[in-house]
Amino acid sequence: MLQKMQTTAALAGLRLSCKICPSPISSLPNPSPPFNPSLPLPLQLHKQFSLASQNVLEAASPLRPCATLSNAYNETTELADIDWDNLGFSIQPTDYMYFMKCQQGGTFSKGELKRYGNIELSPCAGVLNYGQGLFEGLKAYRKQDGNILLFRPEENAERMKAGAERMSMASPSTEQFLQAVKDTVLANKRWIPPAGKGSLYIRPLLIGSGAVLGVAPAPEYTFLVYVSPVGNYFKEGLAPIHLIVENDLHRATPGGTGGVKTIGNYAAVLKAQSAAKLKGYSDALYLDCVHKKYLEEVSSCNIFVVKGNTISTPAIKGTILPGITRKSIIDLARSQGFQVEERLVSVDELVDADEVFCTGTAVVVSPVGSVTHLGKRISYGNGVGAVTRQLHASLTRLQMGLIADEMNWTLELR
């Protein structure tokens, strides 16, 4: 049964900044009908036009407005017909994805929204043969008033640019990245969970799409953005997860690509992660590949160790991804009086730790209930530690717009 949310704002009919066109290929079981510009997007818009004005959105957002506005409109948004109370972390096809291309040495063309579906690639594409690919992950949250919040999207834009430089790839500008994310979220607004039910996971993807046979940068790059409504990454939710230290396989090496969000980094963890899950653990915790004694990361998130008023996390030195949630938790913890140390953290420190937790866009802040190392299980209480709970609450309340954003981290869309 469709749930309806109605909001009335001093804005006018929504028109995205990029054109919308049908995708040439779709693999969906029930593909959306071909786009008809005379029909609305999957948002039911009832508009009442008056004097043209863009002042409201410009005041609310540091980005250029992506809508043509008049003085007032009434908007009725029909939510997608899915079970919002039982969202997991898996792909749910939505309505639109964003798409733009660039030739090597050039600049990205103006993007467009296409119906979500398959994309066409040459078998010689750089991403398929030589792994030229990067991705980002961020989330959109629906507030109680119906407005939408993005969390630090400019940080994702900058991280993708840094990754593209390392991987010899063309990349969209920060402004292009932000506009693409904004347009994709608004086009898929009906898939954003109701307040408190989850979030809309946003996946920007940059790939070497041009054909190349010899080892060389691809001659063409494609930037796309797709989205999916999600719940908790770990099935435990805020309940503690259980990790096992991986002693033989390593996620990254000095001088490699562990510090950027390239696709190959995640393929490298699949074997150890799968083995950990077969043994009943939530995930694997990796050590450095030189000394094999210092903590690095979990498969898809950063790690923190709490002892008294001190919170320690492995320093960023090229083998660890500079997580945006990691960076945010460090700033929040320091603002609340904790001493935060970014340094080499020995696996032996897990024995005496008061709490351990993980951070990441997908996992947010996840408490660790136990870590098993060389057959020895180290447990951390019977529930969620006080420090972990405090930082989780501080971050999520800010992301969902439940408290004032004194850090100036959120971007509000209407």
Short mmCIF file of C-alpha atoms in Angstrom, two decimals:
data_model
loop_
_atom_site.label_atom_id
_atom_site.label_comp_id
_atom_site.label_asym_id
_atom_site.label_seq_id
_atom_site.Cartn_x
_atom_site.Cartn_y
_atom_site.Cartn_z
CA MET A 1 0.00 0.00 0.00
CA LEU A 2 1.42 3.34 -1.02
CA GLN A 3 2.26 5.77 1.68
CA LYS A 4 1.85 9.44 0.86
CA MET A 5 3.76 12.36 2.16
CA GLN A 6 2.63 15.85 1.35
CA THR A 7 4.78 18.90 1.67
CA THR A 8 4.02 22.47 0.73
CA ALA A 9 6.98 24.78 0.24
CA ALA A 10 7.69 28.18 -1.22
CA LEU A 11 9.22 26.63 -4.30
CA ALA A 12 7.85 25.96 -7.77
CA GLY A 13 7.65 23.05 -10.17
CA LEU A 14 10.74 20.90 -10.00
CA ARG A 15 12.74 20.65 -13.20
CA LEU A 16 16.12 18.92 -13.03
CA SER A 17 19.19 20.68 -14.37
CA CYS A 18 19.96 17.87 -16.82
CA LYS A 19 17.79 16.28 -19.46
CA ILE A 20 16.21 12.89 -18.92
CA CYS A 21 16.37 10.22 -21.57
CA PRO A 22 15.48 6.54 -21.72
CA SER A 23 18.18 3.93 -21.14
CA PRO A 24 18.81 1.90 -24.32
CA ILE A 25 19.04 -1.35 -22.33
CA SER A 26 17.18 -2.49 -19.25
CA SER A 27 17.47 -5.75 -17.35
CA LEU A 28 14.80 -5.04 -14.79
CA PRO A 29 12.10 -7.68 -14.32
CA ASN A 30 9.45 -4.98 -14.70
CA PRO A 31 11.21 -2.15 -16.54
CA SER A 32 9.83 1.36 -16.31
CA PRO A 33 7.90 2.53 -19.38
CA PRO A 34 9.77 4.69 -21.91
CA PHE A 35 10.17 8.24 -20.73
CA ASN A 36 7.49 10.64 -21.93
CA PRO A 37 8.37 14.28 -21.32
CA SER A 38 4.67 15.11 -21.08
CA LEU A 39 4.36 12.86 -18.04
CA PRO A 40 5.78 13.62 -14.59
CA LEU A 41 8.79 11.95 -13.02
CA PRO A 42 7.94 9.33 -10.38
CA LEU A 43 7.01 12.22 -8.14
CA GLN A 44 3.46 13.49 -8.43
CA LEU A 45 3.88 17.22 -8.79
CA HIS A 46 0.88 19.51 -8.50
CA LYS A 47 2.04 23.00 -9.30
CA GLN A 48 0.61 26.43 -8.76
CA PHE A 49 2.69 28.94 -10.64
CA SER A 50 3.10 32.61 -9.76
CA LEU A 51 6.06 35.01 -9.87
CA ALA A 52 9.38 33.37 -10.75
CA SER A 53 11.92 33.29 -7.96
CA GLN A 54 15.00 31.25 -7.06
CA ASN A 55 15.82 32.92 -3.78
CA VAL A 56 14.56 30.19 -1.44
CA LEU A 57 16.65 27.32 -2.79
CA GLU A 58 19.72 29.51 -3.21
CA ALA A 59 19.48 30.45 0.45
CA ALA A 60 19.07 26.83 1.51
CA SER A 61 21.91 25.38 -0.56
CA PRO A 62 25.45 26.44 -1.48
CA LEU A 63 24.92 24.77 -4.88
CA ARG A 64 23.26 26.36 -7.87
CA PRO A 65 19.58 25.43 -7.86
CA CYS A 66 18.75 22.55 -10.20
CA ALA A 67 15.07 23.49 -10.44
CA THR A 68 13.09 26.16 -12.21
CA LEU A 69 11.19 27.86 -9.44
CA SER A 70 8.19 30.09 -9.02
CA ASN A 71 6.79 31.61 -5.89
CA ALA A 72 4.82 28.59 -4.63
CA TYR A 73 3.83 25.04 -5.40
CA ASN A 74 2.08 22.10 -3.77
CA GLU A 75 4.00 18.82 -4.06
CA THR A 76 2.62 15.37 -3.37
CA THR A 77 5.27 12.67 -3.24
CA GLU A 78 4.16 9.05 -3.47
CA LEU A 79 6.56 6.70 -1.75
CA ALA A 80 7.60 3.53 -3.54
CA ASP A 81 5.58 0.48 -2.58
CA ILE A 82 8.15 -1.53 -0.60
CA ASP A 83 8.44 -2.76 2.99
CA TRP A 84 10.15 0.21 4.62
CA ASP A 85 10.29 -1.53 8.00
CA ASN A 86 12.50 -4.36 6.75
CA LEU A 87 15.14 -2.75 4.58
CA GLY A 88 18.43 -4.58 4.39
CA PHE A 89 21.61 -3.54 2.62
CA SER A 90 21.06 -4.85 -0.89
CA ILE A 91 20.30 -3.40 -4.30
CA GLN A 92 16.75 -2.21 -4.90
CA PRO A 93 16.40 -0.97 -8.50
CA THR A 94 15.09 2.59 -8.57
CA ASP A 95 13.91 4.85 -11.39
CA TYR A 96 16.83 6.87 -12.73
CA MET A 97 20.62 6.93 -12.91
CA TYR A 98 22.93 9.75 -13.94
CA PHE A 99 25.32 9.39 -16.86
CA MET A 100 28.11 11.46 -18.46
CA LYS A 101 31.27 10.80 -20.47
CA CYS A 102 34.71 12.28 -21.02
CA GLN A 103 37.53 11.62 -23.47
CA GLN A 104 41.01 11.22 -22.01
CA GLY A 105 42.52 14.68 -21.65
CA GLY A 106 39.15 16.38 -22.09
CA THR A 107 36.35 17.49 -19.79
CA PHE A 108 33.12 15.76 -18.91
CA SER A 109 30.10 16.56 -21.05
CA LYS A 110 26.82 17.73 -19.61
CA GLY A 111 25.19 14.81 -17.83
CA GLU A 112 21.78 13.30 -18.30
CA LEU A 113 19.39 11.14 -16.33
CA LYS A 114 18.48 7.78 -17.84
CA ARG A 115 16.13 5.05 -16.75
CA TYR A 116 17.97 2.70 -14.42
CA GLY A 117 19.22 -0.34 -16.31
CA ASN A 118 22.20 -2.04 -17.90
CA ILE A 119 25.02 -0.11 -19.52
CA GLU A 120 26.90 -1.11 -22.66
CA LEU A 121 30.68 -1.61 -22.54
CA SER A 122 33.31 -2.82 -24.98
CA PRO A 123 34.97 -6.08 -23.87
CA CYS A 124 38.22 -4.08 -24.21
CA ALA A 125 37.06 -1.41 -21.73
CA GLY A 126 39.81 -0.28 -19.39
CA VAL A 127 37.73 -1.08 -16.32
CA LEU A 128 37.23 -4.70 -17.43
CA ASN A 129 40.82 -5.38 -18.46
CA TYR A 130 42.96 -3.23 -16.20
CA GLY A 131 40.71 -2.33 -13.28
CA GLN A 132 40.42 1.39 -13.96
CA GLY A 133 37.49 2.06 -11.71
CA LEU A 134 36.62 4.12 -8.63
CA PHE A 135 33.46 4.44 -6.61
CA GLU A 136 32.10 6.53 -3.78
CA GLY A 137 29.36 5.98 -1.24
CA LEU A 138 27.19 8.54 0.53
CA LYS A 139 23.64 8.78 1.81
CA ALA A 140 20.55 10.95 1.65
CA TYR A 141 18.16 11.11 4.59
CA ARG A 142 14.55 12.27 4.67
CA LYS A 143 13.81 14.70 7.49
CA GLN A 144 10.55 14.85 9.43
CA ASP A 145 9.50 17.89 7.35
CA GLY A 146 10.06 15.99 4.10
CA ASN A 147 13.22 17.83 3.08
CA ILE A 148 16.30 15.81 2.15
CA LEU A 149 19.76 15.94 3.73
CA LEU A 150 23.06 14.94 2.12
CA PHE A 151 26.04 14.39 4.41
CA ARG A 152 29.35 16.00 3.37
CA PRO A 153 29.02 15.25 -0.38
CA GLU A 154 31.89 17.59 -1.24
CA GLU A 155 34.23 15.27 0.67
CA ASN A 156 33.26 12.40 -1.62
CA ALA A 157 33.83 14.61 -4.66
CA GLU A 158 37.33 15.52 -3.50
CA ARG A 159 38.18 11.92 -2.64
CA MET A 160 37.11 10.74 -6.09
CA LYS A 161 39.32 13.40 -7.69
CA ALA A 162 42.30 12.24 -5.60
CA GLY A 163 41.61 8.63 -6.55
CA ALA A 164 41.32 9.50 -10.22
CA GLU A 165 44.70 11.19 -10.15
CA ARG A 166 46.26 8.06 -8.61
CA MET A 167 44.59 5.80 -11.19
CA SER A 168 45.41 8.05 -14.20
CA MET A 169 41.74 8.72 -14.88
CA ALA A 170 39.77 11.77 -15.89
CA SER A 171 37.38 12.89 -13.16
CA PRO A 172 34.36 15.17 -12.86
CA SER A 173 34.87 18.49 -11.13
CA THR A 174 33.57 18.93 -7.60
CA GLU A 175 30.68 20.99 -8.98
CA GLN A 176 29.77 18.33 -11.57
CA PHE A 177 29.91 15.60 -8.94
CA LEU A 178 27.66 17.50 -6.55
CA GLN A 179 25.15 18.39 -9.23
CA ALA A 180 25.00 14.79 -10.43
CA VAL A 181 24.33 13.54 -6.91
CA LYS A 182 21.73 16.19 -6.31
CA ASP A 183 19.88 15.52 -9.59
CA THR A 184 19.91 11.74 -9.06
CA VAL A 185 18.55 12.01 -5.53
CA LEU A 186 15.72 14.35 -6.56
CA ALA A 187 14.79 12.17 -9.55
CA ASN A 188 14.52 9.16 -7.21
CA LYS A 189 12.92 11.01 -4.32
CA ARG A 190 10.12 8.46 -3.88
CA TRP A 191 12.75 5.86 -2.98
CA ILE A 192 14.12 7.82 -0.02
CA PRO A 193 12.88 6.01 3.11
CA PRO A 194 10.53 7.82 5.50
CA ALA A 195 12.27 9.58 8.36
CA GLY A 196 13.83 7.04 10.73
CA LYS A 197 13.32 4.06 8.38
CA GLY A 198 16.70 4.07 6.63
CA SER A 199 18.48 6.11 3.99
CA LEU A 200 19.03 6.37 0.25
CA TYR A 201 22.47 4.96 -0.52
CA ILE A 202 24.15 6.88 -3.35
CA ARG A 203 26.81 5.19 -5.46
CA PRO A 204 28.85 7.46 -7.77
CA LEU A 205 30.96 5.31 -10.10
CA LEU A 206 33.85 6.35 -12.37
CA ILE A 207 35.08 3.78 -14.90
CA GLY A 208 37.47 3.53 -17.81
CA SER A 209 34.86 2.80 -20.46
CA GLY A 210 37.03 3.28 -23.55
CA ALA A 211 38.53 0.29 -25.37
CA VAL A 212 42.23 -0.34 -24.79
CA LEU A 213 44.28 -3.47 -25.56
CA GLY A 214 47.76 -2.63 -24.30
CA VAL A 215 48.37 -1.58 -20.70
CA ALA A 216 47.49 2.12 -20.79
CA PRO A 217 44.88 4.55 -19.47
CA ALA A 218 41.51 4.18 -21.17
CA PRO A 219 40.74 6.70 -23.93
CA GLU A 220 37.26 7.41 -22.51
CA TYR A 221 35.71 7.61 -19.04
CA THR A 222 32.14 7.29 -17.86
CA PHE A 223 30.79 8.78 -14.64
CA LEU A 224 27.45 7.50 -13.41
CA VAL A 225 25.40 7.69 -10.23
CA TYR A 226 22.76 5.22 -9.07
CA VAL A 227 20.89 4.91 -5.80
CA SER A 228 19.16 2.32 -3.63
CA PRO A 229 17.15 2.55 -0.38
CA VAL A 230 18.97 0.72 2.41
CA GLY A 231 18.76 -0.23 6.06
CA ASN A 232 21.60 -1.53 8.23
CA TYR A 233 24.79 -2.85 6.60
CA PHE A 234 25.39 -5.49 9.27
CA LYS A 235 22.34 -7.59 10.13
CA GLU A 236 23.09 -6.90 13.79
CA GLY A 237 22.19 -3.21 13.35
CA LEU A 238 23.55 -1.31 16.35
CA ALA A 239 24.09 -4.61 18.17
CA PRO A 240 27.76 -5.65 18.44
CA ILE A 241 29.48 -7.35 15.52
CA HIS A 242 32.23 -9.97 15.82
CA LEU A 243 35.54 -9.80 13.96
CA ILE A 244 38.42 -12.17 13.31
CA VAL A 245 41.94 -10.91 12.64
CA GLU A 246 43.24 -12.00 9.23
CA ASN A 247 46.92 -12.98 9.57
CA ASP A 248 47.78 -14.28 6.10
CA LEU A 249 45.93 -12.16 3.53
CA HIS A 250 46.39 -8.40 3.27
CA ARG A 251 44.15 -5.67 1.94
CA ALA A 252 46.83 -3.22 0.77
CA THR A 253 50.57 -2.62 0.47
CA PRO A 254 52.73 0.50 0.89
CA GLY A 255 52.90 2.40 -2.38
CA GLY A 256 49.79 0.66 -3.69
CA THR A 257 46.22 1.88 -4.01
CA GLY A 258 44.90 1.13 -0.51
CA GLY A 259 44.45 4.82 0.19
CA VAL A 260 42.01 5.45 -2.68
CA LYS A 261 38.57 3.98 -3.29
CA THR A 262 39.44 1.88 -6.32
CA ILE A 263 37.34 -1.17 -7.12
CA GLY A 264 40.25 -3.61 -6.86
CA ASN A 265 40.70 -2.90 -3.16
CA TYR A 266 37.37 -4.57 -2.46
CA ALA A 267 37.96 -7.62 -4.64
CA ALA A 268 41.09 -8.24 -2.55
CA VAL A 269 39.09 -8.66 0.67
CA LEU A 270 36.44 -11.06 -0.61
CA LYS A 271 38.31 -14.29 0.13
CA ALA A 272 39.13 -13.43 3.75
CA GLN A 273 35.71 -11.89 4.32
CA SER A 274 33.92 -14.96 2.98
CA ALA A 275 36.05 -17.25 5.15
CA ALA A 276 35.29 -15.14 8.21
CA LYS A 277 31.56 -15.32 7.58
CA LEU A 278 31.68 -19.07 7.08
CA LYS A 279 33.15 -19.30 10.57
CA GLY A 280 30.32 -17.21 12.01
CA TYR A 281 32.09 -13.85 12.20
CA SER A 282 30.70 -10.60 10.84
CA ASP A 283 33.87 -9.62 8.99
CA ALA A 284 37.68 -9.76 8.93
CA LEU A 285 40.12 -7.26 10.46
CA TYR A 286 43.34 -6.76 8.50
CA LEU A 287 46.89 -6.13 9.71
CA ASP A 288 49.69 -4.26 7.95
CA CYS A 289 51.63 -6.36 5.45
CA VAL A 290 55.12 -5.34 6.64
CA HIS A 291 55.17 -6.00 10.38
CA LYS A 292 51.93 -7.98 10.48
CA LYS A 293 51.07 -6.51 13.87
CA TYR A 294 49.43 -3.12 13.28
CA LEU A 295 45.71 -2.70 12.69
CA GLU A 296 44.62 -1.36 9.33
CA GLU A 297 40.94 -1.77 8.38
CA VAL A 298 37.97 -4.07 8.36
CA SER A 299 36.90 -5.07 4.82
CA SER A 300 34.83 -1.94 4.22
CA CYS A 301 35.27 0.28 7.25
CA ASN A 302 37.78 1.96 9.56
CA ILE A 303 38.54 0.74 13.09
CA PHE A 304 38.73 2.63 16.42
CA VAL A 305 40.00 1.46 19.83
CA VAL A 306 38.80 3.11 23.06
CA LYS A 307 40.77 3.14 26.31
CA GLY A 308 39.53 5.50 29.00
CA ASN A 309 39.17 8.98 27.49
CA THR A 310 41.49 8.16 24.59
CA ILE A 311 40.27 6.98 21.18
CA SER A 312 42.94 5.58 18.85
CA THR A 313 42.68 4.81 15.15
CA PRO A 314 45.27 3.78 12.55
CA ALA A 315 46.93 6.75 10.87
CA ILE A 316 46.33 7.43 7.18
CA LYS A 317 49.62 6.60 5.44
CA GLY A 318 48.62 5.30 2.02
CA THR A 319 47.31 1.84 2.88
CA ILE A 320 44.13 2.91 4.68
CA LEU A 321 41.17 4.63 3.08
CA PRO A 322 40.60 8.15 4.46
CA GLY A 323 37.00 7.50 5.45
CA ILE A 324 34.62 10.44 5.59
CA THR A 325 32.72 8.92 8.51
CA ARG A 326 36.11 8.30 10.16
CA LYS A 327 37.05 11.95 9.72
CA SER A 328 33.66 13.06 11.08
CA ILE A 329 33.86 10.83 14.16
CA ILE A 330 37.35 12.15 14.94
CA ASP A 331 36.07 15.73 14.81
CA LEU A 332 32.95 14.94 16.85
CA ALA A 333 34.95 13.04 19.49
CA ARG A 334 37.43 15.89 19.90
CA SER A 335 34.59 18.40 20.18
CA GLN A 336 33.17 16.31 23.04
CA GLY A 337 36.41 16.26 25.01
CA PHE A 338 37.93 12.95 23.93
CA GLN A 339 41.60 12.65 23.12
CA VAL A 340 41.91 11.18 19.63
CA GLU A 341 45.17 9.68 18.43
CA GLU A 342 45.91 8.81 14.80
CA ARG A 343 48.91 6.49 14.98
CA LEU A 344 50.14 2.93 14.62
CA VAL A 345 47.79 0.78 16.69
CA SER A 346 49.14 -2.66 17.62
CA VAL A 347 46.87 -5.68 17.54
CA ASP A 348 48.00 -6.30 21.13
CA GLU A 349 46.14 -3.17 22.24
CA LEU A 350 42.86 -4.95 21.57
CA VAL A 351 43.42 -7.02 24.73
CA ASP A 352 43.18 -4.05 27.11
CA ALA A 353 40.69 -1.93 25.16
CA ASP A 354 37.46 -0.79 26.80
CA GLU A 355 35.59 -0.60 23.50
CA VAL A 356 36.19 -1.14 19.80
CA PHE A 357 34.02 0.21 16.99
CA CYS A 358 34.02 0.56 13.19
CA THR A 359 33.00 3.50 11.03
CA GLY A 360 31.98 3.89 7.40
CA THR A 361 29.26 5.31 5.18
CA ALA A 362 27.49 1.97 4.99
CA VAL A 363 28.04 0.80 8.58
CA VAL A 364 27.86 4.34 10.12
CA VAL A 365 29.19 3.54 13.64
CA SER A 366 29.14 -0.16 14.46
CA PRO A 367 30.10 -1.53 17.90
CA VAL A 368 32.46 -4.51 18.03
CA GLY A 369 31.45 -7.15 20.54
CA SER A 370 34.54 -9.33 20.13
CA VAL A 371 37.75 -9.76 18.17
CA THR A 372 39.33 -13.19 17.73
CA HIS A 373 43.10 -13.27 17.18
CA LEU A 374 45.20 -16.44 16.90
CA GLY A 375 42.40 -18.46 18.41
CA LYS A 376 41.87 -16.14 21.39
CA ARG A 377 38.55 -14.32 21.66
CA ILE A 378 38.60 -10.85 23.24
CA SER A 379 35.15 -9.63 24.28
CA TYR A 380 33.97 -6.10 25.02
CA GLY A 381 31.03 -6.24 27.42
CA ASN A 382 27.53 -7.47 26.74
CA GLY A 383 26.19 -4.60 24.68
CA VAL A 384 27.04 -1.30 23.07
CA GLY A 385 29.75 0.65 24.90
CA ALA A 386 28.99 4.11 26.27
CA VAL A 387 31.49 5.92 24.02
CA THR A 388 30.32 4.10 20.91
CA ARG A 389 26.68 4.82 21.72
CA GLN A 390 27.41 8.49 22.37
CA LEU A 391 29.28 9.00 19.10
CA HIS A 392 26.74 6.98 17.11
CA ALA A 393 23.92 9.13 18.47
CA SER A 394 25.80 12.37 17.80
CA LEU A 395 26.54 11.45 14.21
CA THR A 396 23.19 9.94 13.21
CA ARG A 397 21.12 12.69 14.80
CA LEU A 398 23.14 15.22 12.83
CA GLN A 399 22.84 13.23 9.58
CA MET A 400 19.06 12.92 9.95
CA GLY A 401 18.54 16.58 10.86
CA LEU A 402 17.39 15.89 14.41
CA ILE A 403 19.89 18.37 15.88
CA ALA A 404 21.36 21.64 14.65
CA ASP A 405 24.28 21.18 12.29
CA GLU A 406 26.92 23.25 14.04
CA MET A 407 29.63 21.52 11.98
CA ASN A 408 28.13 22.74 8.68
CA TRP A 409 28.33 19.23 7.23
CA THR A 410 24.86 18.72 5.75
CA LEU A 411 23.36 19.95 2.51
CA GLU A 412 19.59 20.31 2.45
CA LEU A 413 17.54 19.64 -0.67
CA ARG A 414 13.89 20.62 -0.99
#
